[in-house]
Coordinates of C-alpha atoms in Angstrom, one line a residue:
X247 CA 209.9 -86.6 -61.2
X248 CA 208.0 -83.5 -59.1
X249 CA 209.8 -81.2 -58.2
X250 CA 213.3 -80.2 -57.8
X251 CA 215.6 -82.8 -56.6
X252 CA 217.9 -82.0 -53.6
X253 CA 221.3 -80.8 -54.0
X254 CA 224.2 -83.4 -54.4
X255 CA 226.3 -85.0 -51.6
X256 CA 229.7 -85.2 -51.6
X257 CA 231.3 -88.9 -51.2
X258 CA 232.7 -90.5 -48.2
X259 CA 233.2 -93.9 -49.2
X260 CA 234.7 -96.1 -51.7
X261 CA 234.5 -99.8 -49.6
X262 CA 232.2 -101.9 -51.0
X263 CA 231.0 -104.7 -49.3
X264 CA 230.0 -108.0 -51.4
X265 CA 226.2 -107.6 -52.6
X266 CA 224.8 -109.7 -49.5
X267 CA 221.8 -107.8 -48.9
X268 CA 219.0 -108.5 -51.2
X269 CA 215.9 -106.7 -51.4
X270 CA 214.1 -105.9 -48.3
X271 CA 210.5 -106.0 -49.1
X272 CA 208.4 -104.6 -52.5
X273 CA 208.8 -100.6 -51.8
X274 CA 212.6 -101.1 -51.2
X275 CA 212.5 -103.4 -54.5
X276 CA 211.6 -100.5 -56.5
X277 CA 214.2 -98.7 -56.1
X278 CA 216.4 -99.7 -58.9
X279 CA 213.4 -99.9 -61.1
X280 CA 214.3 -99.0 -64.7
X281 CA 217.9 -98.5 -64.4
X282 CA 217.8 -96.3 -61.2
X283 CA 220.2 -98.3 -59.3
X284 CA 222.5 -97.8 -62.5
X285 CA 221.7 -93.9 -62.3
X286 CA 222.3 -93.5 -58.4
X287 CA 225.4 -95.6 -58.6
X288 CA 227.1 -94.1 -62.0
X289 CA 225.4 -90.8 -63.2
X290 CA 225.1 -89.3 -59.7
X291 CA 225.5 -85.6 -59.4
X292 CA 229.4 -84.4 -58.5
X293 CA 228.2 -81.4 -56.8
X294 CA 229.8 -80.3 -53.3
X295 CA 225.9 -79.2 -52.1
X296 CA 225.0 -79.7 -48.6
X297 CA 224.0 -82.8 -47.6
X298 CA 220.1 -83.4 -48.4
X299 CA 217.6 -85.5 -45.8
X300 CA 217.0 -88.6 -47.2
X301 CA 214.4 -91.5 -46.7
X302 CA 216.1 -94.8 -45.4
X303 CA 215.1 -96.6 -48.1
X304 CA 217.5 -95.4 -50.2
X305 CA 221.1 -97.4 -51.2
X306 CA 223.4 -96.9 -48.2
X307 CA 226.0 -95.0 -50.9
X308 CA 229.0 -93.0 -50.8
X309 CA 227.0 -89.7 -49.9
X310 CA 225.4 -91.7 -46.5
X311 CA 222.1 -90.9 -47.7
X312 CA 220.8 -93.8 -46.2
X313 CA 220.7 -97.5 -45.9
X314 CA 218.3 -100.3 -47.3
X315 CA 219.3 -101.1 -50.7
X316 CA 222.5 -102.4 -51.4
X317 CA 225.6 -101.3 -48.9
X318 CA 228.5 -99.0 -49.7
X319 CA 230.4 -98.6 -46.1
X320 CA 232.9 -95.3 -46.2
X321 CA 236.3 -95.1 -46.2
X322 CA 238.0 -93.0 -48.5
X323 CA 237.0 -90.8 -52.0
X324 CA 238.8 -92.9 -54.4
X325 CA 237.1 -95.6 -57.1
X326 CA 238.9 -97.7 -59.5
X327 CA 237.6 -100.0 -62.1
X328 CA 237.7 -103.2 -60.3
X329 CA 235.0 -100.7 -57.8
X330 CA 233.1 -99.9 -60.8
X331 CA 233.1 -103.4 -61.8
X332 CA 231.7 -104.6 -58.5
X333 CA 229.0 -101.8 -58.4
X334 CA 228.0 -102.8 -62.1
X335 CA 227.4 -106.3 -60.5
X336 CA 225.6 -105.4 -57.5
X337 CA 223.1 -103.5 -59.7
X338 CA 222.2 -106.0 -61.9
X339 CA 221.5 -108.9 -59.4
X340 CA 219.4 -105.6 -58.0
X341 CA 217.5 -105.1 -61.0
X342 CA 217.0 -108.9 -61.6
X343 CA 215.6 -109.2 -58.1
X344 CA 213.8 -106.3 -59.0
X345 CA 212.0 -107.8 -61.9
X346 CA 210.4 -111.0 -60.1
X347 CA 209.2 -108.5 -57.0
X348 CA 207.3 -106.4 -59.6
X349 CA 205.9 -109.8 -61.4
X350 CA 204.4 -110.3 -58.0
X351 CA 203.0 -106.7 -57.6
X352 CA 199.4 -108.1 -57.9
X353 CA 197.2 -105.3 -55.8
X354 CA 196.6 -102.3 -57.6
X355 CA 196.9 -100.3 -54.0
X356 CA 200.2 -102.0 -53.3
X357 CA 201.6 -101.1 -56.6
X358 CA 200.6 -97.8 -56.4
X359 CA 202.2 -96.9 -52.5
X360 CA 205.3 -98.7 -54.4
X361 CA 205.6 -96.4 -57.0
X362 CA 205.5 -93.7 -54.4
X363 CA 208.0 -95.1 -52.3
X364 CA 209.9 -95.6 -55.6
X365 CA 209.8 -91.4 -56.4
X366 CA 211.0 -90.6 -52.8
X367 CA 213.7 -93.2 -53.1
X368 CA 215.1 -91.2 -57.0
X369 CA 215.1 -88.2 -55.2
X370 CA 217.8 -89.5 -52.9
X371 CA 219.5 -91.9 -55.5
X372 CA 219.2 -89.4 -58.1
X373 CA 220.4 -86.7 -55.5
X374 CA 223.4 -87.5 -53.8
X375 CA 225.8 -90.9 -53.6
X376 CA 228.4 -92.3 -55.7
X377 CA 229.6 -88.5 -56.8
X378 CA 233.4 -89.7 -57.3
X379 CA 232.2 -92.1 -60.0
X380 CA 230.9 -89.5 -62.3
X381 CA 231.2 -85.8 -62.2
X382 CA 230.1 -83.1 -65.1
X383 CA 231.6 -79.9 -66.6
X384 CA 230.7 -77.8 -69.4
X385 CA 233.6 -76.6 -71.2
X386 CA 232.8 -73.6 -73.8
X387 CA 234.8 -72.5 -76.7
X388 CA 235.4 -68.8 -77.5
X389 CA 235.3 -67.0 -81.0
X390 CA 239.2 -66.0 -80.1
X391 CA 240.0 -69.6 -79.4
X392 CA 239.9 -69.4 -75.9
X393 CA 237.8 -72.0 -73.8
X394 CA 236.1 -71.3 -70.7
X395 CA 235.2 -73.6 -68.2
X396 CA 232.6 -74.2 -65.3
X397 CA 230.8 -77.0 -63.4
X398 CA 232.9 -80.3 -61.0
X399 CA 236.3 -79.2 -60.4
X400 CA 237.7 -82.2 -60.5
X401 CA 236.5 -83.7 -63.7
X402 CA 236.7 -80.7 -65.8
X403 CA 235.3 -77.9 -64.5
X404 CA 238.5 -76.4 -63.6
X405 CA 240.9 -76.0 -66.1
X406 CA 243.7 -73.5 -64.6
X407 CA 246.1 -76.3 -64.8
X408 CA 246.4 -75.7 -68.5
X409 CA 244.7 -72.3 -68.7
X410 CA 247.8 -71.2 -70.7
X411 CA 247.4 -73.5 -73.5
X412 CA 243.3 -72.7 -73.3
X413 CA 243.9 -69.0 -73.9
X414 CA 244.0 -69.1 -77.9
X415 CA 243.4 -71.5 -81.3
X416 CA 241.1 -74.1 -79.7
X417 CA 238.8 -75.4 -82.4
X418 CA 237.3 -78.9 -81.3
X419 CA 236.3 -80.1 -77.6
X420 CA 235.3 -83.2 -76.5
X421 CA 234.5 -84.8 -73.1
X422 CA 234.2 -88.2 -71.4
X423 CA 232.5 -88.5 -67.5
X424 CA 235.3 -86.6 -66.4
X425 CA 237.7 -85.4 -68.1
X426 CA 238.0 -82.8 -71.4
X427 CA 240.5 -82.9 -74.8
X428 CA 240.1 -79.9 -76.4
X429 CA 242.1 -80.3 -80.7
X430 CA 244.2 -76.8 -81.2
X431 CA 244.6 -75.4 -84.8
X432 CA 247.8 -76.7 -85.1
X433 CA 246.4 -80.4 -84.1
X434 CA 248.1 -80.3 -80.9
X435 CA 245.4 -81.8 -77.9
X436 CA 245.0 -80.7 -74.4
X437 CA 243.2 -82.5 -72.0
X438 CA 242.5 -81.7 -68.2
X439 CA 240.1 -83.8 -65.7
X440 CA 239.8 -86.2 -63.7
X441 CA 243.4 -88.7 -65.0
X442 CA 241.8 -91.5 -64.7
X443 CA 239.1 -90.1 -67.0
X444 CA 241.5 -89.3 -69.5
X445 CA 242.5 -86.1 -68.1
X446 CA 246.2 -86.6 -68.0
X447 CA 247.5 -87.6 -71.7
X448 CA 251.2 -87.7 -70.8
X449 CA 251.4 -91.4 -71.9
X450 CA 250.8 -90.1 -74.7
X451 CA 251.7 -86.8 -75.5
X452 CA 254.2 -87.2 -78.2
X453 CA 251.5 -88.6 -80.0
X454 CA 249.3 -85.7 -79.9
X455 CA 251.8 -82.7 -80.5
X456 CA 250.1 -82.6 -83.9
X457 CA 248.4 -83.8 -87.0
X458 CA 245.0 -84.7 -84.8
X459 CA 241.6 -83.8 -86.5
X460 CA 239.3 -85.5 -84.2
X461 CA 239.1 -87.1 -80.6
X462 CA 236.2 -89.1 -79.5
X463 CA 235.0 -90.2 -75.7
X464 CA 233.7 -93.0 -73.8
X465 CA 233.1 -92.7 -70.8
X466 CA 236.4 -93.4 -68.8
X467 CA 238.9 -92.9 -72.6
X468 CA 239.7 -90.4 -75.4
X469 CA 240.4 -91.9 -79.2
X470 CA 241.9 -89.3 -81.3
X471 CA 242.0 -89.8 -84.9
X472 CA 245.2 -88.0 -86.7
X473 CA 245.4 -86.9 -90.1
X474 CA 247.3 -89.9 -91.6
X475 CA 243.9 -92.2 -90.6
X476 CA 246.1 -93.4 -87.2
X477 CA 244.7 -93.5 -83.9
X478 CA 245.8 -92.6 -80.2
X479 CA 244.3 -93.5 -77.0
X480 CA 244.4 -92.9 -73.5
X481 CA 242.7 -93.0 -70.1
X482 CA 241.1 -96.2 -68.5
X483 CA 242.8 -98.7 -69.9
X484 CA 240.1 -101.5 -69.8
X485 CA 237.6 -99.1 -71.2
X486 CA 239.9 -98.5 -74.5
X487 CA 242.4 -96.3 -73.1
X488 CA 244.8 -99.0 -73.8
X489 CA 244.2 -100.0 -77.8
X490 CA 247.3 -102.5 -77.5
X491 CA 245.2 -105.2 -78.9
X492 CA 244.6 -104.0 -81.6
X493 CA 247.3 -101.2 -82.7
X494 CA 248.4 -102.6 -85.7
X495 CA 244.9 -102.1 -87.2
X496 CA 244.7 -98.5 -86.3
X497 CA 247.5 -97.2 -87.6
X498 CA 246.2 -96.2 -90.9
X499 CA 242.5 -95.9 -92.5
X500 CA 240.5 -94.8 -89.7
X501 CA 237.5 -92.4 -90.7
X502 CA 235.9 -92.2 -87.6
X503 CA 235.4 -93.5 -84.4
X504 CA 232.2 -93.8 -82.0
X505 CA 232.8 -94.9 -78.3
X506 CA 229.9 -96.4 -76.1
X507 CA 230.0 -96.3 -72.2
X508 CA 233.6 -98.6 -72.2
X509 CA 234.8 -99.1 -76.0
X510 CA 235.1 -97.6 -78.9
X511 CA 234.6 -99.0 -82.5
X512 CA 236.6 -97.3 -85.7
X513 CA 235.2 -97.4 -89.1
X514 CA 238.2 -97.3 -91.7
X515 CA 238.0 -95.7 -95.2
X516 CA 237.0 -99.2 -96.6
X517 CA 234.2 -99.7 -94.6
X518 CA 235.6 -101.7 -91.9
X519 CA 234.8 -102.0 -88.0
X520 CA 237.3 -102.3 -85.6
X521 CA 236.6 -102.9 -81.8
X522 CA 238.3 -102.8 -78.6
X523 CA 237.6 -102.0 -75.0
X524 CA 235.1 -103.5 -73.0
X525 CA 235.2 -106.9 -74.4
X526 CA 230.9 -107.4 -72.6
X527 CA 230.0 -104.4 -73.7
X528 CA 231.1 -104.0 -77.4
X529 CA 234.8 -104.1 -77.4
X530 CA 234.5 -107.8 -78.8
X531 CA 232.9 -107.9 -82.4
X532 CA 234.0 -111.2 -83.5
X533 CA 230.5 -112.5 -83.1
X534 CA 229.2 -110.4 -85.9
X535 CA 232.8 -110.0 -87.6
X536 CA 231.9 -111.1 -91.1
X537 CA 229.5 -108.6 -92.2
X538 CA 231.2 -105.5 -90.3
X539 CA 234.1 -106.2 -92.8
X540 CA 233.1 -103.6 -95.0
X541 CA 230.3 -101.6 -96.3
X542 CA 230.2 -99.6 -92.8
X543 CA 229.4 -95.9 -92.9
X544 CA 228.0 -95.5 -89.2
X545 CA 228.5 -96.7 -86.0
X546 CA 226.5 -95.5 -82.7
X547 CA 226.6 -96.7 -79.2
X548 CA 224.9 -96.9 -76.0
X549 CA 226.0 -98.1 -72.7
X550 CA 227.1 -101.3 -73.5
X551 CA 226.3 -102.1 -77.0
X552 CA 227.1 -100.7 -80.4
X553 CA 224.5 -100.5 -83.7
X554 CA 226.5 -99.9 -87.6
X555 CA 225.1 -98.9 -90.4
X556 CA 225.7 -100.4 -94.2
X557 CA 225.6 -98.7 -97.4
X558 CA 222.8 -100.9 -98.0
X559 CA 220.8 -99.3 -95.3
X560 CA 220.8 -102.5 -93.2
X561 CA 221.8 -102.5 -89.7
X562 CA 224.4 -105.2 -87.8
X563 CA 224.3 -105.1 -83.4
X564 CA 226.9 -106.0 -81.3
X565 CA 227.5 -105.6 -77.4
X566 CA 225.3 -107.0 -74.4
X567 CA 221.9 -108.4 -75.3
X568 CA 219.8 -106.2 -73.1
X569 CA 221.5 -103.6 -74.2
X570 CA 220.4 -103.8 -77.8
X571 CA 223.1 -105.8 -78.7
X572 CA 221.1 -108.3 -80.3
X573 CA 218.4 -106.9 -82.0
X574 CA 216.8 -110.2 -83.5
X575 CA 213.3 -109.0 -82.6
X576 CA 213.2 -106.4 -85.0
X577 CA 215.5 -108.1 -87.3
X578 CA 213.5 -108.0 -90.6
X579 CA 212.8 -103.9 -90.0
X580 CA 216.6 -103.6 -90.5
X581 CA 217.7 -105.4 -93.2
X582 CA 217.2 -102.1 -95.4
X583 CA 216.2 -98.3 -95.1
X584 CA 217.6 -97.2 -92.0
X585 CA 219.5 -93.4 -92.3
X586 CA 220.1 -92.8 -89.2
X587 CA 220.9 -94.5 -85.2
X588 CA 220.3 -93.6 -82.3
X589 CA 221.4 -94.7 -78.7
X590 CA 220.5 -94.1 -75.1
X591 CA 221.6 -95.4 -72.4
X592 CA 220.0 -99.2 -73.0
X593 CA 218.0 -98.9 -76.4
X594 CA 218.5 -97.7 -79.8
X595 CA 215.9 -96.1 -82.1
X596 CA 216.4 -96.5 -86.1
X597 CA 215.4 -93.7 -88.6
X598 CA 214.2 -95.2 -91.7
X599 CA 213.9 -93.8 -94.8
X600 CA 210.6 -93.7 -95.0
X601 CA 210.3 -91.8 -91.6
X602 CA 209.0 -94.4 -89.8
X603 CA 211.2 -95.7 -86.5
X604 CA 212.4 -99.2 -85.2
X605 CA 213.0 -99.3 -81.3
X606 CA 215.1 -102.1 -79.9
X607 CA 216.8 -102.6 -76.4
X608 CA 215.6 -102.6 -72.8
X609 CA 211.9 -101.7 -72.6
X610 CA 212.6 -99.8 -70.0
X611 CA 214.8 -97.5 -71.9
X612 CA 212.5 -96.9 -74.3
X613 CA 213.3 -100.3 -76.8
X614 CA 209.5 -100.5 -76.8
X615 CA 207.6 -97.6 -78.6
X616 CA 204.7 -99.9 -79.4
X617 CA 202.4 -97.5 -77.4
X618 CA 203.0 -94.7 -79.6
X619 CA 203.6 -96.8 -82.5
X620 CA 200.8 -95.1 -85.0
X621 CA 202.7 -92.0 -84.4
X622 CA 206.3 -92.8 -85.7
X623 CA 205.4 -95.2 -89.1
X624 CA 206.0 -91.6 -90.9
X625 CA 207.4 -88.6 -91.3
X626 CA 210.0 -89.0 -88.1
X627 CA 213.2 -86.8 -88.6
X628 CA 215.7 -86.9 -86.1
X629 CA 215.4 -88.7 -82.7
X630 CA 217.2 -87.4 -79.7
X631 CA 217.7 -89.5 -76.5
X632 CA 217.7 -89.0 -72.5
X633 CA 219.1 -91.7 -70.4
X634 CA 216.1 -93.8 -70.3
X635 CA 213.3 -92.3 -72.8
X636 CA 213.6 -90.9 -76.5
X637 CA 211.9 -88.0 -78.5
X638 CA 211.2 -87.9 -81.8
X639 CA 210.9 -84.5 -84.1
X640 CA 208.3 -85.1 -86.9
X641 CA 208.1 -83.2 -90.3
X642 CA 205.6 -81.5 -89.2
X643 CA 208.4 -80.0 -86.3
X644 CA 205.9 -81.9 -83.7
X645 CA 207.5 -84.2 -81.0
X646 CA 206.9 -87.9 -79.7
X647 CA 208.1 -89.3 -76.5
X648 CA 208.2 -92.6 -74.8
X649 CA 210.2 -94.9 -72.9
X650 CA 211.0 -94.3 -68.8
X651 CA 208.9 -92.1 -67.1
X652 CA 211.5 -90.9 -64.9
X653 CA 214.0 -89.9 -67.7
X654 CA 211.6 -87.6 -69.6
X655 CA 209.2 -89.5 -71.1
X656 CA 206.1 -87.2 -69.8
X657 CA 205.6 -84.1 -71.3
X658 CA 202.1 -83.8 -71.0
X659 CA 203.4 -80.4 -69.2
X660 CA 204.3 -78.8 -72.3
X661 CA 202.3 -80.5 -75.3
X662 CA 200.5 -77.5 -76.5
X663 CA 203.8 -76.2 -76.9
X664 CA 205.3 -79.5 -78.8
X665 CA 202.2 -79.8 -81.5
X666 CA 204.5 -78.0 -84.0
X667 CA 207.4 -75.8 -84.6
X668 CA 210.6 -77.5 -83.2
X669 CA 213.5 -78.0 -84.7
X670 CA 215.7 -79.8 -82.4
X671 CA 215.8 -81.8 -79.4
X672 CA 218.5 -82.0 -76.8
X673 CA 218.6 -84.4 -74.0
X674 CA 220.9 -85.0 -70.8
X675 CA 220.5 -88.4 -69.0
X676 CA 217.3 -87.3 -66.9
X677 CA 215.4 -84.1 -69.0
X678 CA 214.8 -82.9 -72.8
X679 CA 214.9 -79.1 -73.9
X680 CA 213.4 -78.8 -77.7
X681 CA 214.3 -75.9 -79.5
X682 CA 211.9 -73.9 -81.6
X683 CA 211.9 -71.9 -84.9
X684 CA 211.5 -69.2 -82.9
X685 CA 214.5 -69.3 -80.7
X686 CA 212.7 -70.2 -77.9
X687 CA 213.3 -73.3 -75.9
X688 CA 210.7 -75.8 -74.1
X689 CA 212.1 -77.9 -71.4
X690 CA 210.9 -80.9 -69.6
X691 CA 211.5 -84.1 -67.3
X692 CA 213.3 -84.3 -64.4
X693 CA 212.9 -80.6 -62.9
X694 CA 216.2 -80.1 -61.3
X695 CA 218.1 -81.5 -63.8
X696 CA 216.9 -79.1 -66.4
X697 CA 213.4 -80.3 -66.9
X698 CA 212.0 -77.1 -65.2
X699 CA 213.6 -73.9 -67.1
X700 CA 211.6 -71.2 -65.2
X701 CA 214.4 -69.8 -63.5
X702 CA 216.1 -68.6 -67.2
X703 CA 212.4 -68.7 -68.6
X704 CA 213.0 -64.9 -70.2
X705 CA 216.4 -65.4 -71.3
X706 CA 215.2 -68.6 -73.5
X707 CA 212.0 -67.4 -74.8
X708 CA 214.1 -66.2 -78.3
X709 CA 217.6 -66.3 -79.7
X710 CA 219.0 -69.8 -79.0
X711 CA 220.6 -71.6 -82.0
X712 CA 221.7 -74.5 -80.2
X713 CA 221.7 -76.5 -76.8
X714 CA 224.2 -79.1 -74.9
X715 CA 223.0 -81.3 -72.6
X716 CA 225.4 -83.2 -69.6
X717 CA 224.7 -85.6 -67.2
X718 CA 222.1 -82.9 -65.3
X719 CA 222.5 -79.7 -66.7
X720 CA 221.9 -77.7 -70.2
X721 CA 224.1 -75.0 -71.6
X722 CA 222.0 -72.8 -74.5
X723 CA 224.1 -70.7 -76.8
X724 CA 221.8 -67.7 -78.4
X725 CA 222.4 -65.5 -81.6
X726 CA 224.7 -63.6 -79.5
X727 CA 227.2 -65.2 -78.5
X728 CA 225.8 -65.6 -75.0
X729 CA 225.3 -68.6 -72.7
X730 CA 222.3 -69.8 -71.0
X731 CA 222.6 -72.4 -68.2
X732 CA 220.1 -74.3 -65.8
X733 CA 219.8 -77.4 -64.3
X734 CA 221.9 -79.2 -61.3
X735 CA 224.4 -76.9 -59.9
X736 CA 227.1 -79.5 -59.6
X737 CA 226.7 -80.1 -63.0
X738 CA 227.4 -76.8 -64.6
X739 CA 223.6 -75.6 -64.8
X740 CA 225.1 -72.8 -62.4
X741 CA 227.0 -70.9 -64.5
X742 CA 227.0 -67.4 -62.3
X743 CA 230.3 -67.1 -61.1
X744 CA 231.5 -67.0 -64.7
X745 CA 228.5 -64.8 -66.1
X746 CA 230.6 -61.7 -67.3
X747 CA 232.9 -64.3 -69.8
X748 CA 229.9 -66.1 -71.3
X749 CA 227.7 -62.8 -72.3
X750 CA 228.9 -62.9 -75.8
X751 CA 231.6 -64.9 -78.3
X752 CA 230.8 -68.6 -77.3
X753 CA 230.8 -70.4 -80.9
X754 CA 230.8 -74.2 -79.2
X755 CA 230.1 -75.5 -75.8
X756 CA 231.0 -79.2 -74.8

């Protein structure tokens, strides 16, 4: 997308009318093109910015930024999950609609004042809205222990509630949409956030006092795994905060545990899967029960779907179709080989081991690499994923892209700087940032979500051993201990007000 996006809105509605209003005509149609009704409604920015001047077409949200597509009438600030639920459903019959207005885009000249109408309309949907459904932190920890913490308030940002347990022998953080648990050295946890997000573990807490060695997120629930192979869980209950279901297979065994948008899947020492959560969206694996009964080693997950791993290299989908779910298309590339997973928001991209990749999932999340296809049967390395587009790192440290052209997809921007050299990718739900042998970092994709760098250009052009990505923002930690931020201000990718305690000693940042 050109150009910086506008600052966040803050909500002023949670009402939401029944999804009455269809689509208005072809420009207003393309507004949830490629997921971007999913975006505006669940991955909106939580920043307390100014309102910004938005066309009408845009979805009449939470923010007011306008009215056209969809309806959300104000009221109050609060969401729950039966909200959620209905906003989920109102975006699919909007993408549906979506996809038989585009079949009837016949005029080249129509099509392309659509696809400008469609850019003005992400700057609003990607800009303001829905901003109590999702908010982003970044939570760093220190080489004393201590963790600091910056970005939404509400969902993490802020953590003076427990600053006194933060202020030593921190060692592990992890986050969901809005919420943080951050593992102590003595395997206590500590979470702060948003509650409903998993911030408040009181339910829980005599569980987590000690013996944890690792906590995973979705995006509404923790899963922490103890040391005797038993797992805890808390936060949105229908998301796999509530693991009642299925307790008396996690109270031993468990290895690890991967969580997708709203469930989580364990893998236990003997190479078995178990599921719970979101029963549409991977928390139900009875489907493909038989052959996740052992032989396991990895599990990954995307929004609603989940993709495992055998020892034989062969790969078993579960979850919502579209999602990648079923991956029957490309069957017969993953009955051996694969090394290595990887999920986006929709898709999921297999390593094999002979470098080349398998793509599966919605093709407008990047399921379909078939038009750089002669570029990944070899020598691929790692893939790294955006919301809606993926980025391969060849042997040869050069990078592919494809999928969604509105998640990162083009970087035509930077390619002389991505013919060789890089040695990871990092990508947040709308931009990429690659870093070089060098230490330097190249950046691209949506510009003010941390697709355009310039404003930190000098700080990045050496030094930086690693990079975090959130919903709109990018942390970089260099040689020295130092932090680097840029990207959405509501996000975290303003890190200024805390500058002096990120100029040195940062070891991990979540």
């Amino acid at each position: 997308v050109a150009g910086s996006l506008p600052p966040a809105t803050a909500p002023t509605s949670s009402r939401v009318p029944g999804a009455q209003q269809s689509l208005q005509s072809a420009h207003l149609s393309f507004g949830a093109e490629h997921g971007g009704g999913v975006q505006a409604v669940r991955l909106a920015s939580a920043a307390q910015g100014a309102a910004a001047p938005c066309r009408s077409t845009a979805w009449g949200s939470a923010g007011a930024v306008g009215s056209g597509i969809g309806g959300v009438a104000s009221d109050s600030k609060s969401f729950d999950s039966a909200t959620l639920l209905e906003l989920r459903s109102q975006v699919e019959v909007l993408r549906e609609e979506l996809r038989n207005v585009r079949a009837n885009l016949e005029h080249s000249q129509l099509r392309t004042r659509v696809e400008l109408e469609f850019e003005e309309v992400l700057l609003c949907l990607f800009a303001g809205g829905v901003a109590e459904l999702v908010s982003t932190a970044f939570a760093a920890i220190k080489e004393d222990g201590s963790v600091v913490t910056w970005g939404a308030a509400g969902y993490g940002g802020d953590s003076s509630a427990v600053a006194p347990l933060l202020m030593e022998g921190v060692v592990e953080i992890c986050g969901t949409g809005g919420a943080f648990a951050a593992i102590k050295a003595n395997g206590s946890v500590v979470t702060w956030g948003d509650a409903d997000e998993g911030g408040d573990s009181s339910a829980v807490a005599q569980h987590l006092m000690e013996g944890v060695v690792h906590v995973c997120g979705n995006y509404l629930a923790f899963a922490a795994i103890k040391a005797d192979g038993s797992v805890v869980t808390w936060g949105n209950a229908s998301s796999g905060g509530n693991s009642f279901a299925v307790a008396p297979l996690l109270t031993e065994g468990v290895v690890q545990v991967c969580g997708n948008q709203n469930a989580f899947a364990a893998i236990k020492a003997n190479g078995n899967v178990v599921t719970w959560g979101d029963v549409d969206g991977g928390g139900n694996s009875s489907a493909v029960a038989p052959l996740l009964m052992e032989g396991v080693v990895q599990v990954r997950g995307n929004y609603k779907a989940f993709a495992a791993i055998k020892a034989d290299g062969c790969v078993v989908t579960w979850g919502a179709a579209d999602s990648g779910g079923n991956s029957s298309a490309v069957a017969p590339h993953l009955t051996e080989g694969v090394v290595q997973v990887r999920g986006n928001y929709n898709a999921f991209a297999a390593i094999k081991a002979d470098g080349s990749v398998v793509t599966w999932g919605s093709v407008y999340h990047g399921g379909n690499s078939a038009a750089v296809a002669p570029l990944l049967t070899e020598g691929v390395v790692e893939v790294c994923g955006t919301n809606g587009a993926f980025a391969a790192i060849k042997e040869d440290g050069s990078v592919v892209t494809w999928g969604n052209v509105y998640h990162g997809v083009n970087s035509a921007a930077v390619a002389p700087l991505l013919t060789e050299g890089v040695v990871e990718v990092c990508g947040n739900h709308f931009a990429f940032a690659a870093i070089k042998a060098d230490g330097s970092v190249v950046t691209w994709g949506a510009a003010g979500y941390g697709g355009d760098s310039s404003a930190v250009a000098p700080r990045l052009m050496e030094g930086v051993v690693e990079v975090c990505g959130n919903q709109g923002a990018f942390a970089a930690i260099k040689a020295d201990g130092s932090v680097v931020t840029w990207g959405a201000a509501g996000y975290g990718g303003d890190s200024s007000a805390l500058a002096p305690l990120l100029t040195e000693g940062v070891v991990q940042v979540c």
